[in-house]
Short mmCIF file of N, CA, C and O in Angstrom, two decimals:
data_model
loop_
_atom_site.label_atom_id
_atom_site.label_comp_id
_atom_site.label_asym_id
_atom_site.label_seq_id
_atom_site.Cartn_x
_atom_site.Cartn_y
_atom_site.Cartn_z
N MET A 1 123.94 105.92 91.42
CA MET A 1 123.07 106.93 92.02
C MET A 1 122.29 106.33 93.20
O MET A 1 122.17 106.95 94.23
N ARG A 2 121.77 105.11 93.02
CA ARG A 2 120.92 104.54 94.06
C ARG A 2 121.65 104.35 95.38
O ARG A 2 121.05 104.34 96.44
N ASP A 3 122.96 104.17 95.33
CA ASP A 3 123.72 103.98 96.56
C ASP A 3 124.07 105.29 97.25
O ASP A 3 124.51 105.29 98.39
N SER A 4 123.87 106.40 96.56
CA SER A 4 124.35 107.66 97.11
C SER A 4 123.26 108.68 97.42
O SER A 4 123.57 109.75 97.89
N THR A 5 122.00 108.37 97.15
CA THR A 5 120.97 109.38 97.43
C THR A 5 120.11 108.97 98.62
O THR A 5 119.75 107.81 98.78
N ILE A 6 119.79 109.96 99.40
CA ILE A 6 118.98 109.75 100.60
C ILE A 6 117.58 109.31 100.21
O ILE A 6 117.01 108.40 100.82
N ASP A 7 117.02 109.95 99.18
CA ASP A 7 115.65 109.61 98.79
C ASP A 7 115.56 108.16 98.31
O ASP A 7 114.57 107.49 98.57
N TYR A 8 116.59 107.65 97.64
CA TYR A 8 116.56 106.25 97.20
C TYR A 8 116.52 105.33 98.42
O TYR A 8 115.74 104.38 98.46
N ALA A 9 117.39 105.60 99.40
CA ALA A 9 117.43 104.77 100.60
C ALA A 9 116.08 104.79 101.32
O ALA A 9 115.57 103.74 101.74
N LEU A 10 115.48 105.97 101.44
CA LEU A 10 114.17 106.08 102.10
C LEU A 10 113.10 105.30 101.32
O LEU A 10 112.33 104.53 101.90
N ARG A 11 113.06 105.52 100.01
CA ARG A 11 112.04 104.88 99.17
C ARG A 11 112.20 103.36 99.15
O ARG A 11 111.23 102.63 99.33
N ALA A 12 113.42 102.89 98.95
CA ALA A 12 113.66 101.44 98.88
C ALA A 12 113.32 100.77 100.21
O ALA A 12 112.72 99.69 100.24
N THR A 13 113.69 101.42 101.30
CA THR A 13 113.40 100.86 102.62
C THR A 13 111.90 100.84 102.87
O THR A 13 111.36 99.82 103.34
N TRP A 14 111.22 101.94 102.55
CA TRP A 14 109.77 101.97 102.77
C TRP A 14 109.07 100.93 101.91
O TRP A 14 108.13 100.26 102.37
N GLN A 15 109.51 100.73 100.68
CA GLN A 15 108.91 99.70 99.83
C GLN A 15 109.13 98.30 100.41
O GLN A 15 108.23 97.47 100.38
N ALA A 16 110.31 98.07 100.97
CA ALA A 16 110.60 96.78 101.60
C ALA A 16 109.71 96.57 102.83
O ALA A 16 109.17 95.48 103.04
N VAL A 17 109.56 97.62 103.64
CA VAL A 17 108.70 97.53 104.83
C VAL A 17 107.25 97.26 104.40
O VAL A 17 106.57 96.40 104.98
N THR A 18 106.79 97.96 103.37
CA THR A 18 105.43 97.77 102.87
C THR A 18 105.21 96.33 102.41
O THR A 18 104.21 95.70 102.76
N ARG A 19 106.16 95.80 101.63
CA ARG A 19 106.05 94.41 101.18
C ARG A 19 106.01 93.45 102.36
O ARG A 19 105.20 92.53 102.41
N MET A 20 106.88 93.68 103.34
CA MET A 20 106.94 92.81 104.52
C MET A 20 105.60 92.84 105.26
O MET A 20 105.05 91.79 105.59
N TYR A 21 105.07 94.05 105.51
CA TYR A 21 103.79 94.17 106.21
C TYR A 21 102.67 93.51 105.41
O TYR A 21 101.82 92.82 105.97
N ASN A 22 102.63 93.73 104.11
CA ASN A 22 101.57 93.14 103.29
C ASN A 22 101.65 91.61 103.27
O ASN A 22 100.63 90.94 103.30
N GLU A 23 102.88 91.07 103.22
CA GLU A 23 103.03 89.61 103.27
C GLU A 23 102.49 89.04 104.58
O GLU A 23 101.84 88.01 104.60
N GLU A 24 102.78 89.73 105.68
CA GLU A 24 102.29 89.27 106.97
C GLU A 24 100.79 89.50 107.11
O GLU A 24 100.06 88.64 107.61
N ALA A 25 100.33 90.64 106.65
CA ALA A 25 98.92 91.01 106.80
C ALA A 25 97.98 90.06 106.06
O ALA A 25 96.87 89.79 106.52
N LYS A 26 98.43 89.53 104.92
CA LYS A 26 97.54 88.65 104.14
C LYS A 26 97.16 87.38 104.91
O LYS A 26 96.12 86.80 104.66
N HIS A 27 97.98 87.00 105.90
CA HIS A 27 97.65 85.83 106.73
C HIS A 27 96.43 86.10 107.62
O HIS A 27 95.84 85.18 108.16
N PHE A 28 96.09 87.38 107.76
CA PHE A 28 94.99 87.78 108.63
C PHE A 28 93.88 88.49 107.85
O PHE A 28 93.07 89.20 108.43
N GLU A 29 93.88 88.29 106.53
CA GLU A 29 92.90 88.93 105.64
C GLU A 29 92.94 90.45 105.78
O GLU A 29 91.91 91.11 105.85
N LEU A 30 94.16 90.98 105.83
CA LEU A 30 94.39 92.42 105.94
C LEU A 30 95.40 92.85 104.89
O LEU A 30 95.98 92.02 104.21
N THR A 31 95.58 94.15 104.79
CA THR A 31 96.69 94.73 104.04
C THR A 31 97.34 95.74 104.98
O THR A 31 96.77 96.08 106.03
N MET A 32 98.50 96.23 104.59
CA MET A 32 99.15 97.23 105.42
C MET A 32 98.25 98.46 105.57
O MET A 32 98.11 99.00 106.67
N ALA A 33 97.63 98.89 104.48
CA ALA A 33 96.78 100.08 104.52
C ALA A 33 95.59 99.88 105.46
O ALA A 33 95.23 100.79 106.22
N LEU A 34 94.99 98.70 105.42
CA LEU A 34 93.85 98.42 106.31
C LEU A 34 94.32 98.41 107.77
O LEU A 34 93.66 98.99 108.64
N GLY A 35 95.44 97.76 108.03
CA GLY A 35 95.97 97.70 109.39
C GLY A 35 96.32 99.08 109.92
O GLY A 35 96.01 99.42 111.07
N PHE A 36 96.95 99.89 109.08
CA PHE A 36 97.31 101.25 109.46
C PHE A 36 96.07 102.07 109.79
O PHE A 36 96.03 102.82 110.76
N THR A 37 95.02 101.87 109.00
CA THR A 37 93.76 102.59 109.25
C THR A 37 93.17 102.15 110.59
O THR A 37 92.76 102.99 111.39
N LEU A 38 93.13 100.85 110.84
CA LEU A 38 92.58 100.35 112.10
C LEU A 38 93.38 100.89 113.30
O LEU A 38 92.80 101.24 114.33
N LEU A 39 94.70 100.99 113.14
CA LEU A 39 95.54 101.51 114.22
C LEU A 39 95.33 103.01 114.45
O LEU A 39 95.60 103.52 115.53
N SER A 40 94.81 103.70 113.44
CA SER A 40 94.60 105.14 113.53
C SER A 40 93.25 105.51 114.15
O SER A 40 92.99 106.67 114.43
N ILE A 41 92.40 104.52 114.33
CA ILE A 41 91.06 104.75 114.91
C ILE A 41 91.14 104.50 116.42
O ILE A 41 91.59 103.43 116.85
N ASP A 42 90.69 105.46 117.20
CA ASP A 42 90.71 105.30 118.66
C ASP A 42 89.82 104.12 119.04
O ASP A 42 88.63 104.11 118.72
N PRO A 43 90.38 103.11 119.71
CA PRO A 43 89.61 101.89 120.01
C PRO A 43 88.48 102.10 121.01
O PRO A 43 87.54 101.31 121.04
N LYS A 44 88.55 103.16 121.82
CA LYS A 44 87.52 103.39 122.83
C LYS A 44 86.44 104.36 122.36
O LYS A 44 85.25 104.09 122.49
N THR A 45 86.86 105.50 121.83
CA THR A 45 85.90 106.56 121.50
C THR A 45 85.63 106.71 120.01
O THR A 45 84.79 107.50 119.62
N GLY A 46 86.39 105.98 119.18
CA GLY A 46 86.25 106.16 117.74
C GLY A 46 86.99 107.42 117.32
O GLY A 46 87.57 108.13 118.14
N THR A 47 86.96 107.68 116.03
CA THR A 47 87.66 108.85 115.48
C THR A 47 86.77 109.50 114.43
O THR A 47 86.17 108.81 113.61
N ALA A 48 86.68 110.82 114.49
CA ALA A 48 85.90 111.55 113.50
C ALA A 48 86.48 111.29 112.12
O ALA A 48 87.70 111.30 111.95
N SER A 49 85.62 111.05 111.15
CA SER A 49 86.09 110.74 109.80
C SER A 49 86.92 111.89 109.24
O SER A 49 87.90 111.66 108.52
N THR A 50 86.59 113.12 109.60
CA THR A 50 87.34 114.28 109.09
C THR A 50 88.73 114.37 109.71
O THR A 50 89.63 114.96 109.12
N ALA A 51 88.93 113.78 110.88
CA ALA A 51 90.24 113.81 111.54
C ALA A 51 91.14 112.67 111.09
O ALA A 51 92.36 112.73 111.23
N LEU A 52 90.54 111.64 110.53
CA LEU A 52 91.30 110.44 110.17
C LEU A 52 92.29 110.69 109.03
O LEU A 52 93.44 110.27 109.11
N GLY A 53 91.86 111.37 107.98
CA GLY A 53 92.74 111.65 106.84
C GLY A 53 94.00 112.39 107.24
O GLY A 53 95.11 111.92 106.99
N PRO A 54 93.87 113.55 107.91
CA PRO A 54 95.06 114.28 108.35
C PRO A 54 95.93 113.47 109.31
O PRO A 54 97.15 113.51 109.24
N LYS A 55 95.30 112.71 110.18
CA LYS A 55 96.03 111.89 111.14
C LYS A 55 96.91 110.86 110.43
O LYS A 55 98.00 110.55 110.87
N MET A 56 96.39 110.35 109.31
CA MET A 56 97.11 109.32 108.56
C MET A 56 97.96 109.90 107.43
O MET A 56 98.70 109.17 106.78
N GLY A 57 97.82 111.20 107.18
CA GLY A 57 98.54 111.81 106.07
C GLY A 57 98.04 111.31 104.74
O GLY A 57 98.81 111.05 103.82
N MET A 58 96.72 111.17 104.63
CA MET A 58 96.11 110.55 103.46
C MET A 58 95.08 111.46 102.82
O MET A 58 94.39 112.21 103.51
N GLU A 59 94.97 111.36 101.51
CA GLU A 59 93.95 112.11 100.78
C GLU A 59 92.58 111.52 101.06
O GLU A 59 92.45 110.30 101.28
N ALA A 60 91.55 112.34 100.99
CA ALA A 60 90.18 111.92 101.29
C ALA A 60 89.72 110.78 100.38
O ALA A 60 89.06 109.85 100.84
N THR A 61 90.08 110.83 99.10
CA THR A 61 89.61 109.79 98.16
C THR A 61 90.17 108.42 98.53
O THR A 61 89.44 107.44 98.55
N SER A 62 91.46 108.36 98.81
CA SER A 62 92.09 107.09 99.19
C SER A 62 91.50 106.58 100.49
O SER A 62 91.21 105.39 100.62
N LEU A 63 91.32 107.48 101.44
CA LEU A 63 90.76 107.09 102.73
C LEU A 63 89.33 106.58 102.57
O LEU A 63 88.96 105.59 103.18
N SER A 64 88.54 107.21 101.71
CA SER A 64 87.15 106.78 101.47
C SER A 64 87.11 105.34 100.99
O SER A 64 86.28 104.54 101.45
N ARG A 65 88.02 105.01 100.07
CA ARG A 65 88.06 103.64 99.55
C ARG A 65 88.40 102.64 100.64
O ARG A 65 87.79 101.58 100.74
N ILE A 66 89.38 102.99 101.47
CA ILE A 66 89.78 102.08 102.56
C ILE A 66 88.65 101.93 103.57
O ILE A 66 88.33 100.82 103.99
N LEU A 67 88.01 103.05 103.94
CA LEU A 67 86.90 102.97 104.90
C LEU A 67 85.76 102.13 104.35
O LEU A 67 85.17 101.33 105.08
N LYS A 68 85.46 102.29 103.07
CA LYS A 68 84.40 101.48 102.46
C LYS A 68 84.76 100.00 102.54
O LYS A 68 83.92 99.16 102.91
N SER A 69 86.00 99.68 102.25
CA SER A 69 86.46 98.30 102.27
C SER A 69 86.38 97.70 103.68
O SER A 69 85.86 96.60 103.85
N ILE A 70 86.87 98.44 104.68
CA ILE A 70 86.84 97.86 106.03
C ILE A 70 85.44 97.85 106.64
O ILE A 70 85.15 97.03 107.49
N GLU A 71 84.59 98.73 106.13
CA GLU A 71 83.18 98.69 106.58
C GLU A 71 82.51 97.44 105.99
O GLU A 71 81.78 96.73 106.69
N GLU A 72 82.77 97.15 104.72
CA GLU A 72 82.21 95.96 104.07
C GLU A 72 82.70 94.68 104.74
O GLU A 72 81.99 93.68 104.80
N LYS A 73 83.93 94.70 105.26
CA LYS A 73 84.49 93.53 105.95
C LYS A 73 83.97 93.41 107.38
O LYS A 73 84.24 92.43 108.07
N GLY A 74 83.25 94.44 107.85
CA GLY A 74 82.70 94.41 109.19
C GLY A 74 83.65 94.84 110.29
O GLY A 74 83.45 94.52 111.45
N PHE A 75 84.72 95.59 109.90
CA PHE A 75 85.71 96.02 110.89
C PHE A 75 85.33 97.34 111.56
O PHE A 75 85.81 97.63 112.65
N ILE A 76 84.51 98.15 110.89
CA ILE A 76 84.12 99.45 111.44
C ILE A 76 82.63 99.67 111.25
O ILE A 76 81.99 98.99 110.45
N GLU A 77 82.13 100.64 112.00
CA GLU A 77 80.78 101.14 111.75
C GLU A 77 80.83 102.66 111.88
O GLU A 77 81.63 103.20 112.63
N ARG A 78 79.99 103.30 111.11
CA ARG A 78 79.92 104.76 111.15
C ARG A 78 78.73 105.16 112.01
O ARG A 78 77.64 104.64 111.84
N ARG A 79 78.98 106.09 112.94
CA ARG A 79 77.91 106.59 113.80
C ARG A 79 77.88 108.11 113.70
O ARG A 79 78.93 108.74 113.55
N PRO A 80 76.70 108.70 113.84
CA PRO A 80 76.61 110.17 113.80
C PRO A 80 77.46 110.78 114.91
O PRO A 80 77.53 110.24 116.01
N ASN A 81 78.08 111.90 114.60
CA ASN A 81 78.86 112.63 115.59
C ASN A 81 77.88 113.38 116.49
O ASN A 81 77.16 114.25 116.01
N PRO A 82 77.85 113.09 117.80
CA PRO A 82 76.90 113.75 118.69
C PRO A 82 77.17 115.26 118.83
O PRO A 82 76.27 116.02 119.17
N ASN A 83 78.39 115.70 118.52
CA ASN A 83 78.74 117.11 118.64
C ASN A 83 78.57 117.88 117.33
O ASN A 83 78.70 119.09 117.31
N ASP A 84 78.35 117.15 116.24
CA ASP A 84 78.22 117.78 114.92
C ASP A 84 77.32 116.89 114.07
O ASP A 84 77.74 115.84 113.60
N GLY A 85 76.09 117.30 113.91
CA GLY A 85 75.09 116.51 113.19
C GLY A 85 75.50 116.13 111.78
O GLY A 85 75.01 115.15 111.22
N ARG A 86 76.41 116.89 111.17
CA ARG A 86 76.84 116.59 109.80
C ARG A 86 77.97 115.58 109.78
O ARG A 86 78.26 114.98 108.75
N GLY A 87 78.66 115.41 110.92
CA GLY A 87 79.85 114.56 110.97
C GLY A 87 79.57 113.12 111.31
O GLY A 87 78.47 112.75 111.74
N VAL A 88 80.59 112.30 111.13
CA VAL A 88 80.50 110.87 111.40
C VAL A 88 81.70 110.47 112.23
O VAL A 88 82.81 110.93 112.01
N ILE A 89 81.45 109.59 113.21
CA ILE A 89 82.53 109.01 114.00
C ILE A 89 82.71 107.56 113.55
O ILE A 89 81.73 106.81 113.45
N ILE A 90 83.95 107.20 113.26
CA ILE A 90 84.26 105.83 112.87
C ILE A 90 84.60 105.04 114.12
O ILE A 90 85.51 105.42 114.88
N HIS A 91 83.85 103.96 114.36
CA HIS A 91 84.08 103.09 115.51
C HIS A 91 84.48 101.71 115.04
O HIS A 91 83.98 101.23 114.02
N LEU A 92 85.36 101.08 115.80
CA LEU A 92 85.75 99.71 115.51
C LEU A 92 84.69 98.75 116.04
O LEU A 92 84.16 98.95 117.13
N THR A 93 84.38 97.72 115.26
CA THR A 93 83.50 96.65 115.72
C THR A 93 84.34 95.67 116.53
O THR A 93 85.57 95.82 116.62
N ALA A 94 83.71 94.64 117.09
CA ALA A 94 84.46 93.62 117.83
C ALA A 94 85.50 92.97 116.91
O ALA A 94 86.66 92.77 117.30
N LEU A 95 85.11 92.68 115.67
CA LEU A 95 86.04 92.11 114.71
C LEU A 95 87.15 93.12 114.38
O LEU A 95 88.33 92.76 114.28
N GLY A 96 86.78 94.38 114.23
CA GLY A 96 87.76 95.43 113.96
C GLY A 96 88.77 95.57 115.08
O GLY A 96 89.96 95.78 114.84
N LEU A 97 88.30 95.43 116.31
CA LEU A 97 89.21 95.49 117.47
C LEU A 97 90.21 94.33 117.43
O LEU A 97 91.39 94.50 117.74
N LYS A 98 89.73 93.14 117.05
CA LYS A 98 90.62 91.97 116.93
C LYS A 98 91.67 92.20 115.85
O LYS A 98 92.86 91.94 116.04
N LYS A 99 91.22 92.71 114.69
CA LYS A 99 92.14 92.96 113.58
C LYS A 99 93.12 94.09 113.95
O LYS A 99 94.28 94.06 113.55
N ARG A 100 92.65 95.07 114.71
CA ARG A 100 93.52 96.16 115.17
C ARG A 100 94.61 95.60 116.07
O ARG A 100 95.78 95.98 115.98
N GLU A 101 94.23 94.70 116.97
CA GLU A 101 95.19 94.10 117.90
C GLU A 101 96.24 93.29 117.13
O GLU A 101 97.43 93.36 117.44
N ILE A 102 95.82 92.57 116.11
CA ILE A 102 96.77 91.83 115.26
C ILE A 102 97.73 92.81 114.59
O ILE A 102 98.95 92.59 114.58
N SER A 103 97.19 93.88 114.03
CA SER A 103 98.02 94.89 113.37
C SER A 103 99.03 95.48 114.34
O SER A 103 100.20 95.67 114.00
N LYS A 104 98.58 95.75 115.54
CA LYS A 104 99.46 96.32 116.57
C LYS A 104 100.59 95.35 116.90
O LYS A 104 101.75 95.75 117.00
N GLU A 105 100.26 94.07 117.04
CA GLU A 105 101.28 93.06 117.35
C GLU A 105 102.32 92.95 116.23
O GLU A 105 103.51 92.80 116.50
N VAL A 106 101.86 93.05 114.98
CA VAL A 106 102.77 92.97 113.83
C VAL A 106 103.74 94.15 113.86
O VAL A 106 104.96 93.97 113.68
N VAL A 107 103.23 95.34 114.10
CA VAL A 107 104.08 96.53 114.14
C VAL A 107 105.05 96.45 115.32
O VAL A 107 106.25 96.74 115.17
N LEU A 108 104.57 96.05 116.48
CA LEU A 108 105.43 95.95 117.66
C LEU A 108 106.52 94.89 117.46
O LEU A 108 107.67 95.09 117.88
N ARG A 109 106.17 93.80 116.77
CA ARG A 109 107.17 92.75 116.49
C ARG A 109 108.28 93.30 115.59
O ARG A 109 109.46 93.05 115.84
N PHE A 110 107.92 94.04 114.56
CA PHE A 110 108.92 94.65 113.68
C PHE A 110 109.84 95.56 114.49
O PHE A 110 111.07 95.48 114.39
N ASN A 111 109.25 96.42 115.33
CA ASN A 111 110.04 97.33 116.15
C ASN A 111 110.97 96.57 117.10
O ASN A 111 112.13 96.93 117.27
N GLU A 112 110.45 95.50 117.68
CA GLU A 112 111.23 94.68 118.61
C GLU A 112 112.45 94.08 117.90
O GLU A 112 113.57 94.14 118.42
N VAL A 113 112.25 93.52 116.72
CA VAL A 113 113.35 92.89 115.99
C VAL A 113 114.39 93.93 115.58
O VAL A 113 115.60 93.70 115.69
N VAL A 114 113.94 95.10 115.13
CA VAL A 114 114.89 96.16 114.77
C VAL A 114 115.69 96.57 116.00
O VAL A 114 116.92 96.68 115.95
N LYS A 115 115.01 96.76 117.13
CA LYS A 115 115.70 97.18 118.36
C LYS A 115 116.69 96.12 118.85
O LYS A 115 117.70 96.46 119.46
N GLU A 116 116.40 94.84 118.58
CA GLU A 116 117.33 93.77 118.96
C GLU A 116 118.58 93.79 118.10
O GLU A 116 119.62 93.25 118.49
N ASN A 117 118.49 94.38 116.91
CA ASN A 117 119.59 94.34 115.96
C ASN A 117 120.28 95.67 115.71
O ASN A 117 121.27 95.74 114.97
N VAL A 118 119.77 96.74 116.31
CA VAL A 118 120.35 98.07 116.13
C VAL A 118 120.53 98.69 117.52
O VAL A 118 119.61 98.65 118.34
N SER A 119 121.71 99.24 117.75
CA SER A 119 121.99 99.81 119.07
C SER A 119 121.09 101.03 119.34
O SER A 119 120.60 101.67 118.41
N ASP A 120 120.91 101.33 120.61
CA ASP A 120 120.12 102.50 121.01
C ASP A 120 120.68 103.78 120.40
O ASP A 120 119.92 104.64 119.96
N ASP A 121 122.00 103.90 120.39
CA ASP A 121 122.64 105.10 119.82
C ASP A 121 122.31 105.24 118.34
O ASP A 121 121.99 106.33 117.87
N LYS A 122 122.40 104.14 117.61
CA LYS A 122 122.11 104.20 116.17
C LYS A 122 120.64 104.51 115.92
O LYS A 122 120.32 105.27 115.01
N LEU A 123 119.75 103.95 116.74
CA LEU A 123 118.33 104.26 116.59
C LEU A 123 118.06 105.73 116.90
O LEU A 123 117.29 106.38 116.20
N GLN A 124 118.69 106.24 117.93
CA GLN A 124 118.52 107.65 118.27
C GLN A 124 119.01 108.53 117.12
O GLN A 124 118.34 109.49 116.74
N ASN A 125 120.15 108.18 116.53
CA ASN A 125 120.67 108.92 115.38
C ASN A 125 119.70 108.85 114.20
O ASN A 125 119.46 109.85 113.52
N PHE A 126 119.14 107.67 113.97
CA PHE A 126 118.18 107.48 112.89
C PHE A 126 116.99 108.44 113.05
O PHE A 126 116.62 109.14 112.12
N PHE A 127 116.43 108.47 114.25
CA PHE A 127 115.27 109.34 114.50
C PHE A 127 115.65 110.82 114.41
O PHE A 127 114.85 111.63 113.94
N GLU A 128 116.85 111.16 114.82
CA GLU A 128 117.31 112.55 114.69
C GLU A 128 117.40 112.94 113.21
O GLU A 128 117.00 114.04 112.83
N VAL A 129 117.94 112.04 112.40
CA VAL A 129 118.06 112.32 110.96
C VAL A 129 116.67 112.44 110.33
O VAL A 129 116.40 113.38 109.57
N ILE A 130 115.77 111.54 110.66
CA ILE A 130 114.41 111.59 110.12
C ILE A 130 113.73 112.89 110.54
O ILE A 130 113.07 113.54 109.72
N ASP A 131 113.88 113.28 111.80
CA ASP A 131 113.29 114.54 112.27
C ASP A 131 113.85 115.73 111.50
O ASP A 131 113.12 116.65 111.12
N THR A 132 115.16 115.72 111.27
CA THR A 132 115.78 116.82 110.53
C THR A 132 115.25 116.87 109.10
O THR A 132 114.92 117.96 108.60
N ILE A 133 115.15 115.73 108.45
CA ILE A 133 114.62 115.69 107.07
C ILE A 133 113.20 116.25 107.05
O ILE A 133 112.86 117.09 106.21
N ASN A 134 112.37 115.82 107.99
CA ASN A 134 110.99 116.31 108.04
C ASN A 134 110.93 117.81 108.28
O ASN A 134 110.14 118.52 107.66
N LYS A 135 111.77 118.32 109.18
CA LYS A 135 111.80 119.76 109.45
C LYS A 135 112.20 120.54 108.20
O LYS A 135 111.62 121.57 107.89
N LEU A 136 113.23 120.07 107.50
CA LEU A 136 113.68 120.74 106.28
C LEU A 136 112.56 120.82 105.25
O LEU A 136 112.39 121.83 104.58
N ILE A 137 111.78 119.75 105.17
CA ILE A 137 110.67 119.72 104.20
C ILE A 137 109.54 120.64 104.65
O ILE A 137 109.06 121.47 103.88
N VAL A 138 109.13 120.51 105.91
CA VAL A 138 108.03 121.32 106.44
C VAL A 138 108.36 122.81 106.38
O VAL A 138 107.53 123.63 106.02
N GLU A 139 109.59 123.15 106.71
CA GLU A 139 110.00 124.55 106.72
C GLU A 139 110.42 125.04 105.33
O GLU A 139 110.92 126.15 105.19
N LYS A 140 110.21 124.19 104.33
CA LYS A 140 110.49 124.52 102.92
C LYS A 140 111.93 125.03 102.73
O LYS A 140 112.17 126.01 102.04
N LYS A 141 112.87 124.32 103.33
CA LYS A 141 114.27 124.71 103.24
C LYS A 141 115.04 123.92 102.19
O LYS A 141 116.24 124.12 102.03
N VAL A 142 114.35 123.02 101.49
CA VAL A 142 115.03 122.21 100.49
C VAL A 142 115.13 122.98 99.18
O VAL A 142 116.20 123.13 98.60
N TYR A 143 114.01 123.48 98.73
CA TYR A 143 113.96 124.26 97.46
C TYR A 143 113.54 125.66 97.82
O TYR A 143 112.36 125.97 97.90
N ILE A 144 114.53 126.52 98.06
CA ILE A 144 114.23 127.85 98.56
C ILE A 144 114.06 128.90 97.48
O ILE A 144 113.54 129.96 97.73
N LYS A 145 114.50 128.60 96.28
CA LYS A 145 114.32 129.58 95.19
C LYS A 145 112.88 129.57 94.75
O LYS A 145 112.24 128.54 94.70
N GLU A 146 112.39 130.74 94.43
CA GLU A 146 111.03 130.83 93.91
C GLU A 146 111.03 130.36 92.47
O GLU A 146 111.93 130.63 91.71
N HIS A 147 110.01 129.61 92.13
CA HIS A 147 109.87 129.13 90.75
C HIS A 147 109.05 130.12 89.96
O HIS A 147 108.02 130.59 90.41
N ASN A 148 109.50 130.41 88.79
CA ASN A 148 108.73 131.30 87.89
C ASN A 148 107.87 130.44 86.99
O ASN A 148 108.38 129.66 86.20
N ASN A 149 106.58 130.57 87.12
CA ASN A 149 105.65 129.79 86.30
C ASN A 149 105.10 130.64 85.20
O ASN A 149 104.76 131.71 85.23
#
């Protein structure tokens, strides 16, 4: 079964990528999740905390834990949103900017190595397949029968 299902290939590959990123990230006192969060914060203007979860495709509870962790490490600071007194803008500190740059280099290196080993045509096909899978899911075309609960 594992050799013949699309979901297995996606899951196994993503788990391998996660392990690879975490192994590299630990050299910089980071994790993949922390690096991904730093990359999702606008380095110049910051990012509203309410926009960060949807941008990352993450639940608020998980994001809260990560933000607390990176704030304790001194990578971010929370500032009041000047346009919304109830909101908060997450800004990177000088240390956060350095860690963000490291995270960016790690991601770009992975992309560079993949591009060196996979032809442009195959990469284009890969992205077309991924886009199609995402469309099928978003448009709810995978399970079209109504479920009776």
